[in-house]
PDB file of C-alpha atoms in Angstrom:
ATOM      1  CA  MET A   1     -19.563  -2.394  -0.542  1.00 94.00           C
ATOM      2  CA  GLY A   2     -16.111  -2.627   0.996  1.00 96.00           C
ATOM      3  CA  VAL A   3     -13.600   0.135   1.473  1.00 97.00           C
ATOM      4  CA  VAL A   4      -9.852   0.639   1.621  1.00 97.00           C
ATOM      5  CA  ASN A   5      -9.495   2.082   5.111  1.00 96.00           C
ATOM      6  CA  LEU A   6      -5.788   2.716   4.538  1.00 96.00           C
ATOM      7  CA  ALA A   7      -3.382   1.865   1.729  1.00 97.00           C
ATOM      8  CA  ARG A   8       0.290   1.394   2.523  1.00 97.00           C
ATOM      9  CA  VAL A   9       3.448   0.894   0.495  1.00 98.00           C
ATOM     10  CA  ASP A  10       6.049  -1.027   2.477  1.00 96.00           C
ATOM     11  CA  GLU A  11       8.378  -3.591   0.975  1.00 94.00           C
ATOM     12  CA  ARG A  12       8.217  -5.627   4.184  1.00 93.00           C
ATOM     13  CA  LEU A  13       4.416  -5.837   3.819  1.00 93.00           C
ATOM     14  CA  ILE A  14       3.167  -7.069   7.227  1.00 89.00           C
ATOM     15  CA  HIS A  15       5.662  -6.598  10.039  1.00 83.00           C
ATOM     16  CA  GLY A  16       5.854  -6.049  13.772  1.00 78.00           C
ATOM     17  CA  GLN A  17       4.344  -3.277  15.800  1.00 70.00           C
ATOM     18  CA  VAL A  18       3.534  -1.184  12.733  1.00 72.00           C
ATOM     19  CA  MET A  19       0.859  -3.595  11.541  1.00 78.00           C
ATOM     20  CA  LEU A  20      -0.386  -4.287  15.056  1.00 81.00           C
ATOM     21  CA  THR A  21      -0.985  -0.564  15.488  1.00 87.00           C
ATOM     22  CA  LEU A  22      -2.393   0.105  12.011  1.00 88.00           C
ATOM     23  CA  SER A  23      -4.706  -2.904  12.167  1.00 85.00           C
ATOM     24  CA  GLN A  24      -6.442  -1.353  15.177  1.00 86.00           C
ATOM     25  CA  ARG A  25      -7.614   1.710  13.214  1.00 86.00           C
ATOM     26  CA  ASP A  26     -11.325   2.375  13.536  1.00 87.00           C
ATOM     27  CA  GLY A  27     -13.334   0.125  11.253  1.00 91.00           C
ATOM     28  CA  VAL A  28     -10.505  -2.098   9.994  1.00 94.00           C
ATOM     29  CA  ASN A  29     -11.571  -5.740   9.714  1.00 95.00           C
ATOM     30  CA  SER A  30      -9.050  -7.106   7.222  1.00 95.00           C
ATOM     31  CA  ILE A  31      -5.626  -6.835   5.644  1.00 95.00           C
ATOM     32  CA  PHE A  32      -5.153  -7.252   1.888  1.00 97.00           C
ATOM     33  CA  VAL A  33      -1.585  -8.100   0.910  1.00 97.00           C
ATOM     34  CA  VAL A  34      -1.236  -7.476  -2.830  1.00 98.00           C
ATOM     35  CA  ASP A  35       1.973  -8.926  -4.240  1.00 98.00           C
ATOM     36  CA  ASP A  36       2.374 -11.260  -7.211  1.00 97.00           C
ATOM     37  CA  VAL A  37       5.477 -13.048  -5.885  1.00 96.00           C
ATOM     38  CA  VAL A  38       4.085 -13.675  -2.397  1.00 97.00           C
ATOM     39  CA  ALA A  39       0.651 -14.724  -3.702  1.00 97.00           C
ATOM     40  CA  LYS A  40       2.203 -17.356  -5.987  1.00 97.00           C
ATOM     41  CA  ASP A  41       4.470 -18.863  -3.303  1.00 97.00           C
ATOM     42  CA  LYS A  42       2.467 -21.102  -0.944  1.00 96.00           C
ATOM     43  CA  PHE A  43       5.018 -20.891   1.882  1.00 96.00           C
ATOM     44  CA  MET A  44       5.249 -17.081   1.719  1.00 95.00           C
ATOM     45  CA  LYS A  45       1.499 -16.719   1.327  1.00 95.00           C
ATOM     46  CA  ASP A  46       0.891 -18.859   4.429  1.00 93.00           C
ATOM     47  CA  LEU A  47       3.571 -16.926   6.326  1.00 91.00           C
ATOM     48  CA  TYR A  48       1.929 -13.562   5.619  1.00 91.00           C
ATOM     49  CA  LYS A  49      -1.545 -14.900   6.346  1.00 91.00           C
ATOM     50  CA  SER A  50      -0.254 -16.150   9.707  1.00 89.00           C
ATOM     51  CA  ALA A  51       1.438 -12.821  10.471  1.00 86.00           C
ATOM     52  CA  GLY A  52      -1.738 -10.965   9.578  1.00 82.00           C
ATOM     53  CA  SER A  53      -3.901 -13.205  11.740  1.00 83.00           C
ATOM     54  CA  ARG A  54      -1.804 -12.185  14.751  1.00 83.00           C
ATOM     55  CA  THR A  55      -3.315  -8.718  14.388  1.00 85.00           C
ATOM     56  CA  GLY A  56      -6.779 -10.213  14.827  1.00 86.00           C
ATOM     57  CA  GLN A  57      -7.761  -9.287  11.262  1.00 90.00           C
ATOM     58  CA  LYS A  58      -8.664 -11.562   8.371  1.00 93.00           C
ATOM     59  CA  THR A  59      -5.721 -11.511   6.002  1.00 94.00           C
ATOM     60  CA  ILE A  60      -6.086 -12.099   2.273  1.00 96.00           C
ATOM     61  CA  VAL A  61      -3.009 -12.461   0.051  1.00 97.00           C
ATOM     62  CA  MET A  62      -3.577 -11.931  -3.673  1.00 98.00           C
ATOM     63  CA  THR A  63      -1.964 -10.970  -6.946  1.00 98.00           C
ATOM     64  CA  GLU A  64      -2.486  -7.518  -8.403  1.00 98.00           C
ATOM     65  CA  GLU A  65      -4.818  -8.947 -11.066  1.00 98.00           C
ATOM     66  CA  LYS A  66      -6.886 -10.816  -8.483  1.00 98.00           C
ATOM     67  CA  CYS A  67      -7.205  -7.627  -6.441  1.00 98.00           C
ATOM     68  CA  LYS A  68      -8.508  -5.787  -9.509  1.00 98.00           C
ATOM     69  CA  PHE A  69     -10.963  -8.630 -10.183  1.00 98.00           C
ATOM     70  CA  TYR A  70     -12.053  -8.706  -6.529  1.00 97.00           C
ATOM     71  CA  TRP A  71     -12.816  -4.984  -6.730  1.00 98.00           C
ATOM     72  CA  ASP A  72     -14.575  -5.193 -10.111  1.00 98.00           C
ATOM     73  CA  GLU A  73     -16.712  -8.206  -9.220  1.00 97.00           C
ATOM     74  CA  PHE A  74     -17.324  -7.810  -5.495  1.00 97.00           C
ATOM     75  CA  LYS A  75     -16.319  -4.235  -4.548  1.00 97.00           C
ATOM     76  CA  PHE A  76     -14.297  -5.882  -1.734  1.00 97.00           C
ATOM     77  CA  LYS A  77     -17.556  -7.226  -0.219  1.00 97.00           C
ATOM     78  CA  GLU A  78     -17.959  -5.807   3.303  1.00 96.00           C
ATOM     79  CA  TYR A  79     -14.252  -5.557   4.075  1.00 97.00           C
ATOM     80  CA  SER A  80     -12.746  -2.415   5.538  1.00 97.00           C
ATOM     81  CA  ALA A  81      -9.181  -3.207   4.595  1.00 96.00           C
ATOM     82  CA  ILE A  82      -5.650  -2.091   5.014  1.00 96.00           C
ATOM     83  CA  LEU A  83      -4.299  -2.671   1.499  1.00 97.00           C
ATOM     84  CA  ILE A  84      -0.540  -3.194   1.315  1.00 97.00           C
ATOM     85  CA  THR A  85       1.812  -3.356  -1.675  1.00 98.00           C
ATOM     86  CA  LYS A  86       5.594  -3.441  -1.861  1.00 97.00           C
ATOM     87  CA  THR A  87       5.887  -0.732  -4.506  1.00 97.00           C
ATOM     88  CA  VAL A  88       4.474   2.611  -5.584  1.00 98.00           C
ATOM     89  CA  THR A  89       3.835   1.066  -9.007  1.00 98.00           C
ATOM     90  CA  GLY A  90       1.705  -1.661  -7.419  1.00 98.00           C
ATOM     91  CA  ILE A  91      -0.581   0.787  -5.648  1.00 98.00           C
ATOM     92  CA  TYR A  92      -0.591   3.088  -8.695  1.00 98.00           C
ATOM     93  CA  ASN A  93      -1.832   0.251 -10.923  1.00 98.00           C
ATOM     94  CA  LEU A  94      -4.688  -0.493  -8.508  1.00 98.00           C
ATOM     95  CA  VAL A  95      -5.701   3.163  -8.205  1.00 98.00           C
ATOM     96  CA  LYS A  96      -5.532   3.689 -11.964  1.00 98.00           C
ATOM     97  CA  HIS A  97      -7.704   0.577 -12.409  1.00 98.00           C
ATOM     98  CA  GLY A  98     -10.366   2.146 -10.218  1.00 98.00           C
ATOM     99  CA  VAL A  99      -9.765   0.868  -6.694  1.00 98.00           C
ATOM    100  CA  PRO A 100     -10.757   3.892  -4.578  1.00 98.00           C
ATOM    101  CA  ILE A 101      -8.131   4.962  -2.070  1.00 98.00           C
ATOM    102  CA  LYS A 102      -8.275   8.139   0.004  1.00 97.00           C
ATOM    103  CA  ASP A 103      -5.350   7.662   2.419  1.00 97.00           C
ATOM    104  CA  LEU A 104      -1.956   6.361   1.282  1.00 98.00           C
ATOM    105  CA  ASN A 105       0.902   5.834   3.710  1.00 97.00           C
ATOM    106  CA  ILE A 106       4.384   5.305   2.293  1.00 98.00           C
ATOM    107  CA  GLY A 107       6.210   3.356   4.986  1.00 96.00           C
ATOM    108  CA  GLY A 108       9.432   1.809   3.762  1.00 94.00           C
ATOM    109  CA  ILE A 109      11.132   1.482   0.377  1.00 97.00           C
ATOM    110  CA  ALA A 110      14.795   0.526  -0.012  1.00 96.00           C
ATOM    111  CA  LYS A 111      17.138   1.929  -2.651  1.00 96.00           C
ATOM    112  CA  LYS A 112      16.947  -0.051  -5.885  1.00 94.00           C
ATOM    113  CA  GLY A 113      18.617   2.123  -8.507  1.00 94.00           C
ATOM    114  CA  ASP A 114      21.116   4.890  -9.002  1.00 96.00           C
ATOM    115  CA  ASP A 115      18.341   7.423  -9.582  1.00 96.00           C
ATOM    116  CA  ASP A 116      16.663   6.690  -6.223  1.00 97.00           C
ATOM    117  CA  ILE A 117      17.084   9.364  -3.583  1.00 97.00           C
ATOM    118  CA  LEU A 118      16.457   9.202   0.146  1.00 97.00           C
ATOM    119  CA  VAL A 119      13.336  11.328   0.662  1.00 97.00           C
ATOM    120  CA  THR A 120      12.675  10.350   4.281  1.00 97.00           C
ATOM    121  CA  LYS A 121      14.512   8.269   6.839  1.00 94.00           C
ATOM    122  CA  SER A 122      13.023   5.021   5.475  1.00 95.00           C
ATOM    123  CA  VAL A 123      11.969   5.782   1.894  1.00 97.00           C
ATOM    124  CA  TYR A 124      13.947   5.959  -1.336  1.00 98.00           C
ATOM    125  CA  LEU A 125      12.083   7.185  -4.425  1.00 97.00           C
ATOM    126  CA  ASN A 126      12.910   7.961  -8.007  1.00 98.00           C
ATOM    127  CA  LYS A 127      11.305  10.747 -10.014  1.00 98.00           C
ATOM    128  CA  ALA A 128       9.009   8.326 -11.902  1.00 98.00           C
ATOM    129  CA  ASP A 129       7.488   7.075  -8.634  1.00 98.00           C
ATOM    130  CA  ALA A 130       7.207  10.645  -7.319  1.00 98.00           C
ATOM    131  CA  LEU A 131       5.249  11.560 -10.457  1.00 98.00           C
ATOM    132  CA  LYS A 132       2.959   8.543  -9.966  1.00 98.00           C
ATOM    133  CA  LEU A 133       2.196   9.709  -6.431  1.00 98.00           C
ATOM    134  CA  LYS A 134       1.490  13.229  -7.705  1.00 98.00           C
ATOM    135  CA  GLU A 135      -0.819  11.830 -10.399  1.00 98.00           C
ATOM    136  CA  MET A 136      -2.709   9.662  -7.897  1.00 98.00           C
ATOM    137  CA  ASN A 137      -3.235  12.726  -5.709  1.00 98.00           C
ATOM    138  CA  GLU A 138      -4.248  15.138  -8.453  1.00 98.00           C
ATOM    139  CA  GLN A 139      -6.133  12.884 -10.891  1.00 98.00           C
ATOM    140  CA  TYR A 140      -7.319   9.779  -9.043  1.00 97.00           C
ATOM    141  CA  GLY A 141      -8.671  11.085  -5.745  1.00 96.00           C
ATOM    142  CA  VAL A 142      -5.983   9.855  -3.370  1.00 98.00           C
ATOM    143  CA  GLU A 143      -6.434  12.818  -1.034  1.00 97.00           C
ATOM    144  CA  ASN A 144      -3.905  12.140   1.700  1.00 98.00           C
ATOM    145  CA  ILE A 145      -0.479  10.807   0.688  1.00 98.00           C
ATOM    146  CA  TYR A 146       2.090  10.915   3.440  1.00 98.00           C
ATOM    147  CA  PHE A 147       5.393   9.318   4.371  1.00 98.00           C
ATOM    148  CA  GLN A 148       5.581   7.733   7.831  1.00 96.00           C
ATOM    149  CA  ALA A 149       7.573   4.631   8.740  1.00 93.00           C
ATOM    150  CA  THR A 150       5.773   3.938  12.011  1.00 90.00           C
ATOM    151  CA  PRO A 151       2.580   5.368  13.484  1.00 90.00           C
ATOM    152  CA  SER A 152       4.565   7.027  16.287  1.00 90.00           C
ATOM    153  CA  SER A 153       7.100   8.736  13.997  1.00 92.00           C
ATOM    154  CA  SER A 154       6.600  12.128  12.403  1.00 94.00           C
ATOM    155  CA  SER A 155       5.121  12.226   8.928  1.00 96.00           C
ATOM    156  CA  THR A 156       6.282  14.009   5.795  1.00 97.00           C
ATOM    157  CA  SER A 157       3.799  15.370   3.258  1.00 98.00           C
ATOM    158  CA  LEU A 158       3.733  14.528  -0.423  1.00 98.00           C
ATOM    159  CA  ALA A 159       4.344  18.210  -1.208  1.00 98.00           C
ATOM    160  CA  ASP A 160       7.579  18.179   0.810  1.00 98.00           C
ATOM    161  CA  VAL A 161       8.790  15.042  -0.986  1.00 98.00           C
ATOM    162  CA  LEU A 162       7.891  16.399  -4.430  1.00 98.00           C
ATOM    163  CA  LYS A 163       9.977  19.513  -3.725  1.00 97.00           C
ATOM    164  CA  GLN A 164      13.034  17.249  -3.493  1.00 97.00           C
ATOM    165  CA  PHE A 165      12.460  16.370  -7.142  1.00 96.00           C
ATOM    166  CA  GLY A 166      11.723  19.931  -8.211  1.00 95.00           C
ATOM    167  CA  ILE A 167       8.093  19.017  -8.864  1.00 93.00           C
TER     168      ILE A 167
END
């Protein structure tokens, strides 16, 4: 059975030194990019697969539904993956479906709406996404949710972010 070594939310998906560093975590042998738009665009899919291969890890780009199927049918085979989505909702849907995730890193999310607030230097969240993170932590076994743009930067805990929403 495979395992999600680390889950990450970052709207840039695979990029630069961040992925080079994260892909060298103990046990990682693959990167799963889960994004419906990228997975359905051959050029973008090939671009991300190429970027991922530069880390030395097998890179698989798939839609959210295919990721759910791949878990249900194959339990991610023998992959020890970094699983990346662009949004909190994307990772929430996978966790709620039953994909087991213990560690979730929130790396970079740009402002999209008027109700988004800057919770760390590189992350904007709205209250709905904050509540999804809280639910994943309390009800779905995501034990370690933290906000950290790069592996060398300081991290912020979920509890500290939730306080900004009065949660």
